Coordinates of C-alpha atoms and ligand atoms in Angstrom, one line a residue:
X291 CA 69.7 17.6 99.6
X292 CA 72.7 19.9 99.9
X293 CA 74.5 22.0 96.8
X294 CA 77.9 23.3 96.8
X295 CA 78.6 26.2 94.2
X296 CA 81.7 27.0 93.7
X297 CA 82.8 30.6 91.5
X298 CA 86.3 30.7 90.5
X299 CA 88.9 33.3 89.8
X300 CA 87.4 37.0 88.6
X301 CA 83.6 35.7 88.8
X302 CA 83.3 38.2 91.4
X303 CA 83.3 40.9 88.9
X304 CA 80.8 39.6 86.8
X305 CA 78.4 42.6 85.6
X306 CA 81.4 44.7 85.1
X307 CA 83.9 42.1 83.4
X308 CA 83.5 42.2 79.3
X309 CA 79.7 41.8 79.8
X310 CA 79.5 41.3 76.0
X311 CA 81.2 37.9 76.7
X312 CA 80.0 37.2 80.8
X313 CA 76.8 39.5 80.8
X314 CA 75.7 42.0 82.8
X315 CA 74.5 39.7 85.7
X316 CA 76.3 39.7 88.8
X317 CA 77.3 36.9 91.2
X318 CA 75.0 38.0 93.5
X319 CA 72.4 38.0 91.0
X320 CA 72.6 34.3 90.0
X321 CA 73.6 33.1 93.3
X322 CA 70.1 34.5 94.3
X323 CA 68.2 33.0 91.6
X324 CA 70.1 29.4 92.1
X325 CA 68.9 29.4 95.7
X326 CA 65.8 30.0 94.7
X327 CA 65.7 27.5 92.5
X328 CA 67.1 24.8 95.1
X329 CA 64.2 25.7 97.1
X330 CA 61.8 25.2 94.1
X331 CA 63.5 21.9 93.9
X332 CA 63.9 21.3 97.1
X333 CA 67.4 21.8 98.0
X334 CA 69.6 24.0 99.7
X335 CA 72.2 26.0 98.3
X336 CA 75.5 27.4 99.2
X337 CA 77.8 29.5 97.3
X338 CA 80.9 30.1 97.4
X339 CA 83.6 32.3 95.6
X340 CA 87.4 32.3 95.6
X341 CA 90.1 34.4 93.5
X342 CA 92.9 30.7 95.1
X343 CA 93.1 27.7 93.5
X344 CA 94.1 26.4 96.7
X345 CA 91.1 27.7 98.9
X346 CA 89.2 26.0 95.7
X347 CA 90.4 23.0 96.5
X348 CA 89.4 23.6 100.4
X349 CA 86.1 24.4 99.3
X350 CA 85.5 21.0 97.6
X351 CA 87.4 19.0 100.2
X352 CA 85.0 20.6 103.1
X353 CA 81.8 19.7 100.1
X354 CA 83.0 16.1 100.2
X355 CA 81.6 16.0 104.0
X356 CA 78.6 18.3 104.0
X357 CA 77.0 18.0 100.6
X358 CA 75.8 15.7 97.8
X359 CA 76.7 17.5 94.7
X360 CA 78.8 20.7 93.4
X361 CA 78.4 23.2 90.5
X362 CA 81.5 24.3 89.9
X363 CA 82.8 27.2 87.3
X364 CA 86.3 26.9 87.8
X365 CA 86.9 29.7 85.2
X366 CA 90.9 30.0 84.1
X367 CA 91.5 26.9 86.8
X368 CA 89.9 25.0 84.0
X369 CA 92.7 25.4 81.9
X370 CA 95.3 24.6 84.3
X371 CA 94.7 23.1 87.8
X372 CA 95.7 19.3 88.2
X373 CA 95.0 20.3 91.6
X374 CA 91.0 21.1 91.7
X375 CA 91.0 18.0 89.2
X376 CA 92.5 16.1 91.7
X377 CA 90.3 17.2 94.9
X378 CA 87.1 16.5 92.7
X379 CA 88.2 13.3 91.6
X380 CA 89.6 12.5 96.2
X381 CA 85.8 13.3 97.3
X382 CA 84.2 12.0 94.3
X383 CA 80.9 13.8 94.4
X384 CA 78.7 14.3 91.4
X385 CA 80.1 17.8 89.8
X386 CA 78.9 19.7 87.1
X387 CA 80.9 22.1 84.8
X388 CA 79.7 25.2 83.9
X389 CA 81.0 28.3 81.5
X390 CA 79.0 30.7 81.2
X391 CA 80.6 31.6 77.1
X392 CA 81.2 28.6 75.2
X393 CA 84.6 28.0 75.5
X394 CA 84.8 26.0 72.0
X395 CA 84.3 29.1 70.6
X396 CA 87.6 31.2 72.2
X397 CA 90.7 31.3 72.6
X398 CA 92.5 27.9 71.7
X399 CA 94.0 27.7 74.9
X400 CA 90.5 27.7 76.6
X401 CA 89.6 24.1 74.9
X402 CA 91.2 21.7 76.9
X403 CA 89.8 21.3 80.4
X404 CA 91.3 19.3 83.2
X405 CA 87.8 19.4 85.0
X406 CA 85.8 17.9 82.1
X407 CA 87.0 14.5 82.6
X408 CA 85.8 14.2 85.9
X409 CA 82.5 16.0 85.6
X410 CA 79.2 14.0 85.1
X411 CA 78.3 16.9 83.1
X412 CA 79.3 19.9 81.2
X413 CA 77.4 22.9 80.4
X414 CA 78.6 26.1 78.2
X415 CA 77.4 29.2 76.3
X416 CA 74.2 29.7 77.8
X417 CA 75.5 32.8 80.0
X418 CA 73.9 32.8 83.7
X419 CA 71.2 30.6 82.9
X420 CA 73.8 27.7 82.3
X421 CA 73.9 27.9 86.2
X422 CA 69.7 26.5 86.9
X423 CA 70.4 24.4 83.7
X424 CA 73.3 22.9 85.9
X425 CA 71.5 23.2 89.1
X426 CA 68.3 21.3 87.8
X427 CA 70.5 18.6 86.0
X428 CA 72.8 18.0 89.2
X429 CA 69.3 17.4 91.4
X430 CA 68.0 14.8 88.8
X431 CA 71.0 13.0 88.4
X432 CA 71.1 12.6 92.2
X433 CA 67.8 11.8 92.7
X434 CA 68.2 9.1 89.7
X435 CA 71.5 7.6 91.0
X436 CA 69.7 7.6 94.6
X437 CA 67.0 5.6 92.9
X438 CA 69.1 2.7 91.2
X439 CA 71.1 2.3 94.6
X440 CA 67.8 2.5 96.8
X441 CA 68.9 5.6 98.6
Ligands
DQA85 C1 84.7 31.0 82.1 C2 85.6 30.7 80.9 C3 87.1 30.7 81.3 O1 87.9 30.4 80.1 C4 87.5 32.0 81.8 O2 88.8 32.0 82.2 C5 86.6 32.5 82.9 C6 85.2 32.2 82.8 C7 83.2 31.1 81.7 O3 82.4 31.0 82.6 O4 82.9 31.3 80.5 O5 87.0 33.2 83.8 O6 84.8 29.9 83.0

């Protein structure tokens, strides 16, 4: 089984960027651990990170033909892009959310997500750790759906 994860816009800086909301783990840091943890599980994983909604939205066209599944912060996107919420919804693979603060407990404007609704899953407020949460929940709801269609 094949993983996309996908970093949005300014994930590149976590460590530095207000670490007493992000924490002081860096990309490369979880992106380490979450391949580590496919292999544990046994999948591969492949990471990405874009500052463009529209190279986003590449990303997740190109996952629609090499993987089975895509963990996905899409950071500020969340709040605004029709257009990554349309390019999950075109390739229709299972995709989980993840934030690493809990975004019910901001800003206002960072409540409403247009990726939510077409997630299987969403995971906030558990820092970098929400990231092998995702990862270990996106593996068993493939294996599961794999099951009931005899995959
Ligand atoms: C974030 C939350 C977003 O509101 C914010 O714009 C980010 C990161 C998170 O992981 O908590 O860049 O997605």
């Amino acid at each position: 089984m094949k993983i996309q994860v996908i970093h949005g816009p300014n994930l590149n800086l976590l460590g530095q960027r207000e670490p007493e909301i992000y924490g002081r783990m860096t990309l490369e840091e979880i992106d380490n651990r979450l391949s580590r943890l496919g292999k544990e599980l046994g999948c591969e994983v492949f990471s990405s990170q874009s500052n463009h909604e529209g190279e986003i939205v590449d990303l997740i066209q190109k996952a629609g033909q090499q993987v089975q599944g895509i963990l996905l912060n899409p950071a500020a996107y969340t709040h605004t892009s029709v257009a990554i919420r349309d390019a999950i919804a075109a390739v229709g693979l299972p995709t989980v959310e993840i934030h690493l603060s809990n975004i019910h407990k901001r800003e206002s404007f960072r409540h409403h997500s247009f990726i939510s609704p077409v997630a299987i899953g969403v995971i906030v407020g558990f820092g970098a750790y929400g990231y092998e949460i995702g990862l270990r929940a996106l593996v068993h709801y493939i294996r599961e759906e794999g099951k009931k269609i005899g995959k």
